Short mmCIF file of C-alpha atoms in Angstrom, two decimals:
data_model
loop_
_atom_site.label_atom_id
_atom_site.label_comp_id
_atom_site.label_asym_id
_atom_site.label_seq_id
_atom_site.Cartn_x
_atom_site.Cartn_y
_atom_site.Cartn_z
CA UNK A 1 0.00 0.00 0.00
CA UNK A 2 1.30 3.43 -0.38
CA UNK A 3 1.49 5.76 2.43
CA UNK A 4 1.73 9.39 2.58
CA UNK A 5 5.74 9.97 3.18
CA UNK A 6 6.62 12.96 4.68
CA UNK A 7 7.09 16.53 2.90
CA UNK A 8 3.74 16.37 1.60
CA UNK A 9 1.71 19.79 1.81
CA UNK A 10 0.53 20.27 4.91
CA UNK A 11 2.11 17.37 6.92
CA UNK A 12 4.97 17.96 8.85
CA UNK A 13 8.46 15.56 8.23
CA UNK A 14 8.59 13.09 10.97
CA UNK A 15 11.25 10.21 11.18
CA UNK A 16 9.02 8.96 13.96
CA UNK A 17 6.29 8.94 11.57
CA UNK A 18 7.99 7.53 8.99
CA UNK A 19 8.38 4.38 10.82
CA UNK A 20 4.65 3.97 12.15
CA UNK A 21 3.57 4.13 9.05
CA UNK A 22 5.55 1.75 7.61
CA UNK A 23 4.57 -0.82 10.22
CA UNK A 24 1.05 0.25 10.48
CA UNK A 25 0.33 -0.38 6.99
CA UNK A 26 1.91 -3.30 6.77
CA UNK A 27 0.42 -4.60 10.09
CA UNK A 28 -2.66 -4.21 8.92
CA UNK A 29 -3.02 -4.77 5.69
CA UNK A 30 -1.49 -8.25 6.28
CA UNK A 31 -4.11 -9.08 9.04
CA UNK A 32 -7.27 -7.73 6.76
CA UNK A 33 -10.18 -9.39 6.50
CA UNK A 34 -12.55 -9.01 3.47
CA UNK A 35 -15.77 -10.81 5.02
CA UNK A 36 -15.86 -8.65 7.84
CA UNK A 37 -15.24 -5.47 5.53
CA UNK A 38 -18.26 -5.84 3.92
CA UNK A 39 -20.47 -5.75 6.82
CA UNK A 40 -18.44 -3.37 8.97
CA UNK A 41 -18.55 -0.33 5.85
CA UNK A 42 -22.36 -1.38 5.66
CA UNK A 43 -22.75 -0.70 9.95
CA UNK A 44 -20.97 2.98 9.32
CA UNK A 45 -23.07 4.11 6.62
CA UNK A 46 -20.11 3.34 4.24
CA UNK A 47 -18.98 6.47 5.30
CA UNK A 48 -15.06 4.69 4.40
CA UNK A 49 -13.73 1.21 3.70
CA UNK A 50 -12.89 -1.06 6.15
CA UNK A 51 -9.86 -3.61 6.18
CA UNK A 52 -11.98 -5.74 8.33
CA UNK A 53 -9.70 -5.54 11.89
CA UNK A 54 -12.04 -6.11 14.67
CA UNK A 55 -11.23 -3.92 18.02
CA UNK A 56 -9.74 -6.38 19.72
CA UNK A 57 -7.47 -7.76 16.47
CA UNK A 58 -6.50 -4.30 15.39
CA UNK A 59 -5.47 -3.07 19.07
CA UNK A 60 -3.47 -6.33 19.75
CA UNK A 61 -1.75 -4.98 15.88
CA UNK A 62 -1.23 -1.49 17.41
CA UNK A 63 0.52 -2.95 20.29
CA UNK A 64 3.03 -4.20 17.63
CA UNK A 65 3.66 -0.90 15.44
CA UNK A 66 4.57 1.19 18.39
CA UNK A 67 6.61 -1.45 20.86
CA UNK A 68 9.88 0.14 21.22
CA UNK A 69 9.59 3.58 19.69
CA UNK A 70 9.75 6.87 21.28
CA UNK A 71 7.24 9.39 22.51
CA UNK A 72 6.38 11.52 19.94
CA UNK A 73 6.26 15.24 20.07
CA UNK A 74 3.50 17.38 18.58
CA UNK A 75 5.27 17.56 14.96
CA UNK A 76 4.92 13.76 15.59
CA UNK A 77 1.56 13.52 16.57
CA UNK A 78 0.49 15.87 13.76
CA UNK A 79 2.23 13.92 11.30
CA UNK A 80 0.67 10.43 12.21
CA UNK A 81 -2.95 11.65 12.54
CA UNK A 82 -2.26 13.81 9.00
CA UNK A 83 -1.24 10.87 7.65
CA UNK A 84 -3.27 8.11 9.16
CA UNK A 85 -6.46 10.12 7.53
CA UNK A 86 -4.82 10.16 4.07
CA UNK A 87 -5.08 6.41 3.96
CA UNK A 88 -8.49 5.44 3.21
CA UNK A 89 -9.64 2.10 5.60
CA UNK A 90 -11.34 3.55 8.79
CA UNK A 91 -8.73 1.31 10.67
CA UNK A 92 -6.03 3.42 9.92
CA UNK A 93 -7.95 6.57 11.03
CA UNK A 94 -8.83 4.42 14.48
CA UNK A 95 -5.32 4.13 14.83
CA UNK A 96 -4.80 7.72 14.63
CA UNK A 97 -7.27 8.51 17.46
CA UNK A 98 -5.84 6.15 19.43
CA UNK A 99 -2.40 7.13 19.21
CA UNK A 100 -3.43 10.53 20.44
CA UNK A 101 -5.39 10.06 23.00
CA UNK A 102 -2.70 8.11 24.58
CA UNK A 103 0.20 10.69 23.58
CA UNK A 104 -2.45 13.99 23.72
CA UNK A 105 -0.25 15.44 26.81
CA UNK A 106 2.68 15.89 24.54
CA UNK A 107 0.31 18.32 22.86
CA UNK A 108 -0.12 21.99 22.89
CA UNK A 109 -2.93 24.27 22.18
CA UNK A 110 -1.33 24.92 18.88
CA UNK A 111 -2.75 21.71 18.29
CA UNK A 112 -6.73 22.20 17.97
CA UNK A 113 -6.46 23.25 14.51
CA UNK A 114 -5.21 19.45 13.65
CA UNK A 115 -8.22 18.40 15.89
CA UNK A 116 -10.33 20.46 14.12
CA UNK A 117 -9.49 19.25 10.47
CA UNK A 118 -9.59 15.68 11.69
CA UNK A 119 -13.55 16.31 12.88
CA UNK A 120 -14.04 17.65 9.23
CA UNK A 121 -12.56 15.21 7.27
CA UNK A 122 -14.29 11.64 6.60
CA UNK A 123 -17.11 12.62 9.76
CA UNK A 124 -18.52 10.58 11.63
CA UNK A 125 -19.84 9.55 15.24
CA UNK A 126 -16.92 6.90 15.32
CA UNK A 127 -13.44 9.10 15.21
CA UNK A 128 -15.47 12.18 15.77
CA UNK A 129 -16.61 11.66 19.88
CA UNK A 130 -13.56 10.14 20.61
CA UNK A 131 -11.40 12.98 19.33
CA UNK A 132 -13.57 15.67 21.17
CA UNK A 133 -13.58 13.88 24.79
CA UNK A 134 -10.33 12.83 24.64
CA UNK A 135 -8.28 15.27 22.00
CA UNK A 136 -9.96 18.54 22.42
CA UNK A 137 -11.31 18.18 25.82
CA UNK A 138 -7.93 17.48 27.58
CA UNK A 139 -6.70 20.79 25.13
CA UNK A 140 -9.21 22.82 26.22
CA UNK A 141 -8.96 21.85 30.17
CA UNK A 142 -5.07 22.66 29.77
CA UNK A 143 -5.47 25.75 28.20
CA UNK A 144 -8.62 27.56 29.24
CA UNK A 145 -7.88 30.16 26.59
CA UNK A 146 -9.59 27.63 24.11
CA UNK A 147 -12.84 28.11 25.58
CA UNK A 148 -12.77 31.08 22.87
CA UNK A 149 -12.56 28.73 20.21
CA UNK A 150 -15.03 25.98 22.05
CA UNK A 151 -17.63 28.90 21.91
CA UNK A 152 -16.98 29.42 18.26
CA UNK A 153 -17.10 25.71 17.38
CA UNK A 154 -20.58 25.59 18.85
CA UNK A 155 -22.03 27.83 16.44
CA UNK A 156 -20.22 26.10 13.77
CA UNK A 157 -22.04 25.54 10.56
CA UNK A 158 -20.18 21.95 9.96
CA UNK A 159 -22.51 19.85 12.75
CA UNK A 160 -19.55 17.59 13.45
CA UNK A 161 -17.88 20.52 14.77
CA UNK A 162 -20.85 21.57 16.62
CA UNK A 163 -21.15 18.05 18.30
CA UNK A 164 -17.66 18.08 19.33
CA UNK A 165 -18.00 21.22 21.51
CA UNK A 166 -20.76 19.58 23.23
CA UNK A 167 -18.82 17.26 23.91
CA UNK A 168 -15.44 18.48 24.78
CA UNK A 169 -16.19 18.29 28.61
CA UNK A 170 -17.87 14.89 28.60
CA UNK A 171 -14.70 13.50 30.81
CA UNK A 172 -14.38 16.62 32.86
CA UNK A 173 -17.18 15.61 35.85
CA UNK A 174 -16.37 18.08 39.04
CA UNK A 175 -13.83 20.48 36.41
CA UNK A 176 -17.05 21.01 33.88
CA UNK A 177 -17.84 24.34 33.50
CA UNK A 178 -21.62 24.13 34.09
CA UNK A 179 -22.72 27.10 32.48
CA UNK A 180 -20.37 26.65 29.14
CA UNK A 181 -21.94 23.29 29.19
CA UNK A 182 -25.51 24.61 29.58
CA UNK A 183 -25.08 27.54 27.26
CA UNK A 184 -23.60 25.15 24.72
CA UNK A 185 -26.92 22.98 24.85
CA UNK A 186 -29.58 25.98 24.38
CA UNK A 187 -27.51 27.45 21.44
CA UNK A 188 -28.37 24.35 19.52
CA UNK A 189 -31.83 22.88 21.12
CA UNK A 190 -33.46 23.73 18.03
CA UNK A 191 -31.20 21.69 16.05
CA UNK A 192 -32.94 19.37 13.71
CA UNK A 193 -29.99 17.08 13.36
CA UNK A 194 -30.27 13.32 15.13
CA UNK A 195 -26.54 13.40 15.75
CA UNK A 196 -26.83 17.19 17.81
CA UNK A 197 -29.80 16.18 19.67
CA UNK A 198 -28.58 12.94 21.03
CA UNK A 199 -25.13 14.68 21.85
CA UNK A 200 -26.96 17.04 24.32
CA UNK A 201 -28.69 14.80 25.77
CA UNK A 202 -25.77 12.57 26.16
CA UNK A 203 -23.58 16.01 27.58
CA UNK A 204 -26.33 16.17 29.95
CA UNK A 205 -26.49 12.60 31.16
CA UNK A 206 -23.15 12.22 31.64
CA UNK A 207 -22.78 15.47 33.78
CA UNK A 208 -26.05 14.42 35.53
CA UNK A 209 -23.32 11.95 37.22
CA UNK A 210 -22.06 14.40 38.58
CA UNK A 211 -24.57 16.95 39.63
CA UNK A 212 -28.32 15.49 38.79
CA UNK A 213 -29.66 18.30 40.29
CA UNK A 214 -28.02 20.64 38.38
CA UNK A 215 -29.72 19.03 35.32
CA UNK A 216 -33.15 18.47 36.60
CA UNK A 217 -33.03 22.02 37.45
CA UNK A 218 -31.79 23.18 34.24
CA UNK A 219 -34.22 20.94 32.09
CA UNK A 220 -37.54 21.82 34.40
CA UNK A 221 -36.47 25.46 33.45
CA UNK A 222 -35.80 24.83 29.97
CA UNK A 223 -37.05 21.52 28.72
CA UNK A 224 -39.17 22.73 26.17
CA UNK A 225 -36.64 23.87 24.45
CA UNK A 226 -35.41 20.53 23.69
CA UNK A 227 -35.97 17.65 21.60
CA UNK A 228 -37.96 14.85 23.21
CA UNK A 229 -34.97 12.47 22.40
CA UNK A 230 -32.44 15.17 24.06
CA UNK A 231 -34.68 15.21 27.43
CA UNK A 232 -34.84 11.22 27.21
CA UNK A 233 -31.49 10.95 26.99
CA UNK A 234 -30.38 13.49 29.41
CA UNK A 235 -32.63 12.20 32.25
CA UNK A 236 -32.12 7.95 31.41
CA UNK A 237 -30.18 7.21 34.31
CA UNK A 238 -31.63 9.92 37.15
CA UNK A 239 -35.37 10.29 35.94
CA UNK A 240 -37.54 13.13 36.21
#
């Protein structure tokens, strides 16, 4: 398969990257399996191919590609994810997510942007929730100056990006910022979107955890604002 190499526009040279690559795509590709392709493209709205990898098959791979190499930087992190999305099977994009959520403390807030362009490129619920609690949030709740660009995200017109600022604080439990969160939620209750009305109710329940108080209170002020399925959601686990 051919990979991206580095000194392509817009993705930084990394030796580090280099060398994932070459044993991620070999990994993989070695290990695919076309019956499970099928069916797996089909369950994601064929929203990209699929080499067929289950979870636990294509984690026990990743283990492989990164034993003994270093802890990248941010040019390195950049470089992989850049990369990783060039490739077309979703596996190779899973990889990417996975790499920096485990590496995302090597990252600065110069790194959103990347975030960003990985939400708008081949969307979807998969790579897209996982990068916003786990990419962006940890960002964000390391340098509160991106709250700025968390309250331009929600008003985004992509709906990805929208979703992702609802759920940037979705890890964050007694650190959420409870009127962000809340503020965030009104600005799109009128969304007619399925994927932004499940995502606030989902905010909602998961800070309910936390403080279900706080969101019975907020939703007997402003439930009708709200979808039925955002309300559902929000109140599944702590009830009316």
């Amino acid at each position: 398969m051919s990979v991206t190499r580095a000194g392509t526009a817009g993705v930084p040279h990394s030796a580090l990257a280099d060398t994932l690559l070459d044993r991620l795509t070999a990994t993989y590709s070695a290990a695919a399996d076309p019956a499970r392709a099928a069916p797996m493209r089909a369950y994601m709205k064929d929203v990209a191919p699929f080499l067929g990898l289950t979870t636990p098959v294509r984690r026990a791979l990743s283990r492989t590609v990164v034993e003994g190499t270093p802890r990248p930087d941010e040019n390195d992190c950049t470089a992989v994810a850049l990369r990783c999305w060039r490739l077309p099977e979703r596996e190779y994009h899973y990889f990417a997510v996975d790499y920096l959520r485990r590496h995302v403390s090597r990252c600065s807030s110069r790194f959103l942007p990347v975030a960003r362009q990985l939400v708008t490129t081949v969307s979807w619920w998969d790579t897209v929730d996982l990068i916003a609690a786990h990419v962006a949030g940890p960002l964000v709740a390391a340098d509160p100056a991106l709250k700025a660009e968390m309250d331009a995200w929600i008003v985004d017109d992509d709906l990805w990006v929208a979703r992702a600022a609802l759920l940037h604080q979705l890890r964050y439990k007694d650190h959420t910022d409870t009127e962000r969160l809340f503020s965030y939620c009104l600005r799109q209750s009128g969304h007619p979107d399925f994927f932004i009305r499940k995502a606030i109710g989902w905010c909602l329940r998961e800070y309910a955890k936390t403080d279900p108080d706080a969101v019975r209170g907020f939703l007997a002020r402003e439930r009708g604002r709200f979808a039925p399925l955002s309300v559902r959601e929000a109140l599944k686990n702590i009830g009316p």
